[in-house]
Amino acid sequence: MRIVVYPHDLNMGGSQTNAIELAAAVTALGHECIVYGRRGSLCARIDELGLEFIEAPEPGRRPSLRIARDLRRLIRERDIDIVHGYEWPPGLEAAAAVQGTADAAAVCTVMSMAVAPFLPRSVPLVVGTQQICALEQERGRSRVHLIEPPVDLDHNGTVAEADVARFRADWGLGGLPVVAVVSRLVPELKAEGILAAIAAVEALDATTPFQLLIVGDGRARAAMEAAADPVNGRLGRAAIVFTGELADPRAAYASADVMLGMGGSALRSLAFAKPLVVQGERGYFRTLTEDSADEFRWQGWYGVGESPEDGTARLSDALAPLLADARRRADLGAFGRRLVEEFSLQRAAERQLAIYRDTSATRAQQQRQWREAARSFSALARHYSGDLVSRARGVRRTDDFNAAPVAASAPAAQRVAATPSEGPILWFPGVGWDTLAGTDRHLAVELAAQHPIVWVDTPHSVLRARDRAVAAVTHPHPNIVRLRASTIAGVQRPLLRDLANRRRARAARRYLAAKGLHPSVVIASTTAPMLDLVKDLPGRRVYYATDDFVEAAGIWGVSPRYLRAARERNLRSADLVLSVSRELGRHLQRGRTPSRWLPNGAEVSRFDGIEDASPASAGLEGPIAGVVGQFNSRTDLDCLFAVRATGLSLLLVGPRSFSSREDDEAFERLIADPGVRWTGEVPADQLIHHMRAMDVGLTPYRDTVFNRRSFPLKTVEYLAAGVPVVATDVAAPEGLDRRWVHTAGSPEAFAALAAEVAAAPRDAAAIRRAAAAHSWRARAIELQAWLDTTPVRA
């Protein structure tokens, strides 16, 4: 792909540094990135990373039609696929530039502490904190992604000792501990905390003296120096040192004993293994420890306190124990260095690339969104009107969307413990009982050994004779009652869909009322807003996301707006949120309480005593690599072609449903190969024999956002069959035994690994023993523990 990366400014700053370093990392992954913008001090970093730079014309008032026209010219001349704007003016200009183009799409990243309300919802949005990601989804955005400020761990953390010694000598850093802050020196967000740090130098001088090193420049520098000079004079030493802006501040990080900062600067300090005190506003300072890490994962590396007057005291309380205890500093620095691996530039670039691929594949959705364009224009007009009023009153803040940070919003509703009820578990699954057994049905069967289950099928059409033949109330499994709600045809059409959902809720209410039952738990593992529709019923309410339903909209052909709205209704009503992957859980978190991780399992016992291979493998030369599941846009066909090119035979088991002609034609070419057998869809009881025929099971998923948030059921089932697995990196489920689950990035590496694993001796019994820890029974025990301990809303 060819990508234009357009930062809002190319002078020193966190957002623009992230943009440039991510562009270089994406380029290293085999794509072409061009940095676009007005010249600034960061152009030296662009040259250092070997990136192409194209200078933008003078924009004038932002957003600029002149910039949008120039970007459109660049799209035509350079055959650009993605225009990626950082912060709201480039985001709007990128959105305008791609309108009317057939092959380009826009992406916007906002690293500010709040998102401009006029950014078009049709443009995929990347934000820097989990809290902002949750809020934007609640406000109606379907495509919001989280990428925390990335840290280039190769570039940062490696400074020669001689360079550090020279830096300390140049700036007069003596024998006292050094507390350093690397920041833009501006009134918004930054000044309050740095002024508190200046005051803390004098407050702690009698007990734990230190030097404060301030690296950066900006409009507030003069005010900061005016506050620092009297302190230096009273203390009789250079207690507070200003360096100005440094093109390369790594020596400053390396020279510090304690770092003070927020956002990207705070994270970069962790690469140098320095203890960190996170700075915010209204007196907020908190040390990074194992206890506080989840708070920062949620709200970002920033916070809001009670009052600015508290700042000096709170910072002094945080610094004093660190300055007095070198061992404590070393321990916290080591913890921070381990933690920052989560925010590595490499991981962020891979996630960014998945967003680019998804955006390019769905680029038509950004075209001619007139209603959204009108909403965006109207919100922008209101913003400028309010800006004029603020200017007239003299109260305008330059960094306007950092003026009302999301982290200052009110906390979520409190929950209180409740006495468990003896009633049944009411379950609204994503599919009917008679379909291929999935996550919800397996869990329900296991839970039924201890609790009665009322299972409410997805609605069926009264026009289909097959559906009319099944009674409204049946008992498909011991201790499970199955309810069926009928509706008219067209259940995926907006009005009829709402009718069907309400009829489903009514069927549950009527049955419970007729039997005099009160549910102890209500579980929804469906795309429908069932928790909201039965919120009058008692019991704990659980939302279980077995996939990212909103990202699946294109695969399923369902409105993403409906899926997003339904999911938000379920999340608002839930006492407990479960997800099959940790990444999906983070995406669904809507408050400080994290979502719980409940991955897919396997029906291990059904493989007992099955040794014979499938007849479908007849005629295939061993070793045999196999894939079980649906073949669709999630499948990386390049990986399968590469596997076949190694000489391995391929056994493909499952239906096909490709959405693009290119994929459909490629699959036809693949199955035309004599060394490939495609069985199509097969009954569930035959899957066992097909898997027994495999020497290696494959999970070849494309790198997409949807796949990144999934937990492939097939991978656990291969292990239950005693078959080792090779998966693409994106489909590497967490928690599985890595002796038997191998991963690779490129199709070539994937194929080479598959050939190696297939040829190696395997201990099927050992693989199956490892899989036993991931049985559906084990998953049901985890679920029951959460159901027993989860508090309900007050």
Coordinates of C-alpha atoms in Angstrom, one line a residue, residues 473-749:
V473 CA -41.0 -25.2 24.1
T474 CA -38.7 -28.2 23.9
H475 CA -36.1 -30.0 26.1
P476 CA -33.0 -30.6 23.8
H477 CA -30.7 -31.5 26.7
P478 CA -31.1 -32.5 30.4
N479 CA -31.9 -29.4 32.5
I480 CA -32.2 -27.1 29.4
V481 CA -35.5 -25.7 28.2
R482 CA -35.5 -24.3 24.7
L483 CA -37.9 -21.5 23.7
R484 CA -38.6 -20.5 20.2
A485 CA -40.2 -17.2 19.1
S486 CA -41.8 -16.9 15.7
T487 CA -41.9 -13.8 13.6
I488 CA -42.5 -12.8 10.0
A489 CA -39.8 -13.1 7.3
G490 CA -37.1 -10.5 6.9
V491 CA -35.7 -10.5 10.4
Q492 CA -32.6 -8.5 9.3
R493 CA -34.6 -5.6 8.0
P494 CA -34.6 -2.7 10.5
L495 CA -38.3 -2.6 11.6
L496 CA -38.8 -6.3 11.4
R497 CA -35.5 -6.9 13.2
D498 CA -36.7 -4.8 16.2
L499 CA -40.0 -6.7 16.1
A500 CA -38.3 -10.0 16.2
N501 CA -36.1 -9.0 19.1
R502 CA -39.1 -7.9 21.1
R503 CA -41.0 -11.1 20.4
R504 CA -37.9 -13.0 21.6
A505 CA -37.9 -11.1 24.9
R506 CA -41.7 -11.6 25.2
A507 CA -41.3 -15.4 24.8
A508 CA -38.8 -15.5 27.7
R509 CA -41.1 -13.3 29.9
R510 CA -44.2 -15.4 29.2
Y511 CA -42.4 -18.7 30.0
L512 CA -40.9 -17.4 33.2
A513 CA -44.2 -15.9 34.4
A514 CA -46.1 -19.1 33.6
K515 CA -43.7 -21.2 35.6
G516 CA -43.3 -18.7 38.4
L517 CA -39.5 -18.5 37.8
H518 CA -37.1 -15.6 38.4
P519 CA -33.8 -15.8 36.6
S520 CA -30.6 -15.7 38.7
V521 CA -28.5 -14.7 35.6
V522 CA -29.3 -13.3 32.2
I523 CA -26.6 -14.0 29.6
A524 CA -26.6 -12.4 26.1
S525 CA -24.1 -13.8 23.6
T526 CA -26.0 -12.3 20.6
T527 CA -25.8 -9.3 18.4
A528 CA -29.3 -8.3 19.5
P529 CA -29.8 -5.8 22.4
M530 CA -31.4 -8.5 24.6
L531 CA -30.0 -7.4 28.0
D532 CA -31.6 -4.0 27.5
L533 CA -34.9 -5.5 26.3
V534 CA -35.3 -7.6 29.5
K535 CA -33.8 -5.2 32.0
D536 CA -37.0 -5.4 34.0
L537 CA -36.1 -9.1 34.9
P538 CA -34.1 -9.8 38.0
G539 CA -30.7 -11.4 38.1
R540 CA -27.1 -10.6 37.2
R541 CA -26.8 -9.5 33.5
V542 CA -23.9 -10.8 31.5
Y543 CA -22.8 -9.8 28.1
Y544 CA -20.5 -12.3 26.4
A545 CA -18.8 -11.2 23.2
T546 CA -17.7 -14.3 21.2
D547 CA -16.4 -12.0 18.4
D548 CA -16.2 -8.4 17.6
F549 CA -19.7 -8.2 16.1
V550 CA -19.3 -4.7 14.8
E551 CA -16.1 -5.5 12.8
A552 CA -18.0 -8.5 11.4
A553 CA -20.6 -6.3 9.8
G554 CA -19.0 -6.5 6.3
I555 CA -18.6 -10.3 6.5
W556 CA -22.2 -10.9 7.7
G557 CA -23.8 -8.2 5.5
V558 CA -25.5 -6.5 8.5
S559 CA -25.6 -2.8 9.3
P560 CA -22.6 -1.8 11.4
R561 CA -24.7 1.1 12.8
Y562 CA -27.3 -1.4 14.2
L563 CA -24.6 -3.8 15.5
R564 CA -22.8 -0.9 17.3
A565 CA -26.0 0.5 18.8
A566 CA -27.2 -3.0 20.0
R567 CA -23.8 -3.7 21.5
E568 CA -23.8 -0.4 23.4
R569 CA -27.2 -1.2 24.8
N570 CA -26.0 -4.6 26.0
L571 CA -22.9 -3.1 27.5
R572 CA -24.8 -0.4 29.4
S573 CA -27.1 -3.0 30.9
A574 CA -24.4 -5.5 31.8
D575 CA -23.1 -6.2 35.3
L576 CA -20.3 -8.4 33.8
V577 CA -18.7 -8.3 30.4
L578 CA -16.9 -11.3 29.0
S579 CA -14.9 -11.6 25.8
V580 CA -13.1 -14.4 24.0
S581 CA -9.9 -12.4 23.6
R582 CA -8.1 -9.9 25.8
E583 CA -7.8 -7.4 22.9
L584 CA -11.6 -7.6 22.4
G585 CA -12.1 -7.2 26.1
R586 CA -10.1 -4.0 26.2
H587 CA -12.1 -2.7 23.2
L588 CA -15.4 -3.4 25.1
Q589 CA -14.3 -1.9 28.5
R590 CA -16.6 1.0 29.4
G591 CA -15.4 1.8 32.9
R592 CA -12.5 1.3 35.2
T593 CA -13.6 -2.3 35.9
P594 CA -11.9 -4.4 33.2
S595 CA -13.8 -7.0 31.1
R596 CA -13.2 -10.6 31.9
W597 CA -11.5 -13.0 29.6
L598 CA -13.3 -16.3 28.8
P599 CA -11.7 -17.8 25.7
N600 CA -13.1 -20.6 23.5
G601 CA -12.7 -24.2 24.6
A602 CA -12.9 -27.7 23.1
E603 CA -15.0 -30.8 23.5
V604 CA -12.0 -32.9 24.4
S605 CA -13.9 -36.1 25.2
R606 CA -15.4 -36.5 21.8
F607 CA -12.0 -37.5 20.4
D608 CA -11.6 -40.4 22.9
G609 CA -11.0 -43.7 21.1
I610 CA -11.2 -42.2 17.6
E611 CA -8.1 -43.3 15.6
D612 CA -9.2 -43.9 12.0
A613 CA -8.4 -41.3 9.4
S614 CA -11.0 -39.7 7.1
P615 CA -11.8 -41.3 3.7
A616 CA -11.4 -37.7 2.3
S617 CA -7.7 -38.1 2.7
A618 CA -7.6 -41.1 0.4
G619 CA -5.3 -40.3 -2.5
L620 CA -3.5 -37.5 -0.7
E621 CA 0.2 -38.1 -0.1
G622 CA 1.4 -37.5 3.4
P623 CA 2.2 -35.4 5.3
I624 CA -1.2 -33.7 5.3
A625 CA -1.9 -30.2 6.5
G626 CA -5.5 -29.4 7.2
V627 CA -7.9 -26.6 7.8
V628 CA -11.3 -26.9 9.5
G629 CA -13.8 -24.1 9.4
Q630 CA -15.4 -21.6 7.0
F631 CA -13.4 -20.3 4.1
N632 CA -14.2 -16.6 3.6
S633 CA -12.5 -13.2 3.7
R634 CA -10.9 -14.1 7.1
T635 CA -8.8 -16.8 5.3
D636 CA -5.3 -16.0 4.1
L637 CA -5.2 -17.9 0.9
D638 CA -1.6 -16.9 0.2
C639 CA -0.6 -19.0 3.2
L640 CA -2.4 -22.0 1.8
F641 CA -0.8 -21.6 -1.6
A642 CA 2.6 -21.3 0.1
V643 CA 1.9 -24.5 2.2
R644 CA 1.0 -26.4 -1.0
A645 CA 4.2 -25.2 -2.7
T646 CA 6.2 -27.0 0.0
G647 CA 4.8 -30.3 -1.1
L648 CA 2.4 -30.8 1.8
S649 CA -1.0 -32.1 0.8
L650 CA -4.0 -29.9 1.9
L651 CA -7.3 -31.2 3.4
L652 CA -9.8 -28.4 3.5
V653 CA -13.0 -29.1 5.6
G654 CA -15.8 -26.6 5.7
P655 CA -18.1 -24.3 3.6
R656 CA -16.9 -21.4 1.4
S657 CA -18.5 -18.0 1.3
F658 CA -16.1 -15.4 -0.2
S659 CA -17.3 -11.9 -0.7
S660 CA -14.8 -11.0 -3.4
R661 CA -14.4 -12.4 -6.9
E662 CA -10.6 -12.4 -6.5
D663 CA -10.8 -14.6 -3.4
D664 CA -13.4 -16.9 -5.0
E665 CA -11.2 -17.4 -8.1
A666 CA -8.1 -18.0 -6.0
F667 CA -9.9 -20.7 -4.0
E668 CA -11.0 -22.4 -7.2
R669 CA -7.4 -22.5 -8.4
L670 CA -6.3 -23.9 -5.0
I671 CA -8.8 -26.8 -4.9
A672 CA -8.1 -27.6 -8.6
D673 CA -4.6 -28.8 -7.5
P674 CA -4.5 -32.6 -7.3
G675 CA -2.8 -32.4 -3.9
V676 CA -5.8 -30.5 -2.4
R677 CA -9.0 -32.0 -1.1
W678 CA -12.0 -29.8 -0.3
T679 CA -14.9 -31.6 1.4
G680 CA -17.3 -28.7 1.7
E681 CA -19.5 -28.6 4.8
V682 CA -19.7 -31.9 6.7
P683 CA -21.7 -33.1 9.7
A684 CA -20.2 -32.4 13.1
D685 CA -19.6 -36.0 13.9
Q686 CA -17.4 -36.4 10.8
L687 CA -15.1 -33.5 11.7
I688 CA -13.4 -35.8 14.2
H689 CA -12.2 -38.2 11.5
H690 CA -11.1 -35.4 9.2
M691 CA -8.9 -33.9 12.0
R692 CA -7.4 -37.3 12.8
A693 CA -6.1 -37.4 9.2
M694 CA -4.0 -34.3 9.6
D695 CA -0.4 -34.1 10.5
V696 CA -0.7 -30.4 11.3
G697 CA -3.7 -28.2 11.7
L698 CA -3.6 -24.7 10.2
T699 CA -5.2 -21.5 11.3
P700 CA -4.4 -19.2 8.4
Y701 CA -6.0 -15.9 9.3
R702 CA -5.5 -12.6 7.5
D703 CA -4.2 -9.7 9.6
T704 CA -7.4 -7.7 10.1
V705 CA -8.9 -6.0 13.1
F706 CA -11.6 -8.6 13.4
N707 CA -9.2 -11.5 13.4
R708 CA -7.0 -9.7 16.0
R709 CA -9.9 -9.6 18.4
S710 CA -10.9 -13.2 17.9
F711 CA -10.0 -16.5 19.5
P712 CA -10.1 -19.2 16.8
L713 CA -12.1 -22.2 18.0
K714 CA -10.5 -24.4 15.4
T715 CA -7.0 -24.0 17.1
V716 CA -8.3 -25.5 20.4
E717 CA -10.1 -28.3 18.5
Y718 CA -7.0 -29.3 16.6
L719 CA -5.2 -29.7 20.0
A720 CA -8.1 -31.7 21.4
A721 CA -7.7 -34.1 18.4
G722 CA -4.0 -34.5 19.2
V723 CA -2.9 -32.4 16.2
P724 CA -0.1 -29.7 16.5
V725 CA -1.0 -26.3 15.1
V726 CA 0.6 -23.6 12.9
A727 CA -1.2 -20.3 12.9
T728 CA -0.5 -16.8 11.6
D729 CA 0.7 -14.3 14.2
V730 CA -2.7 -12.6 14.3
A731 CA -4.4 -15.9 15.1
A732 CA -2.2 -17.0 18.0
P733 CA -4.5 -17.5 20.9
E734 CA -3.2 -16.5 24.3
G735 CA -2.9 -19.2 27.0
L736 CA -2.3 -22.2 24.8
D737 CA 0.7 -24.5 25.2
R738 CA 3.3 -23.1 22.8
R739 CA 5.0 -26.5 22.5
W740 CA 2.1 -27.4 20.2
V741 CA 1.0 -24.0 18.8
H742 CA 3.5 -22.4 16.5
T743 CA 3.1 -19.0 14.8
A744 CA 4.6 -17.2 11.8
G745 CA 4.1 -13.8 10.1
S746 CA 4.6 -14.1 6.4
P747 CA 3.1 -16.8 4.1
E748 CA 6.6 -18.1 3.3
A749 CA 7.4 -18.5 7.0

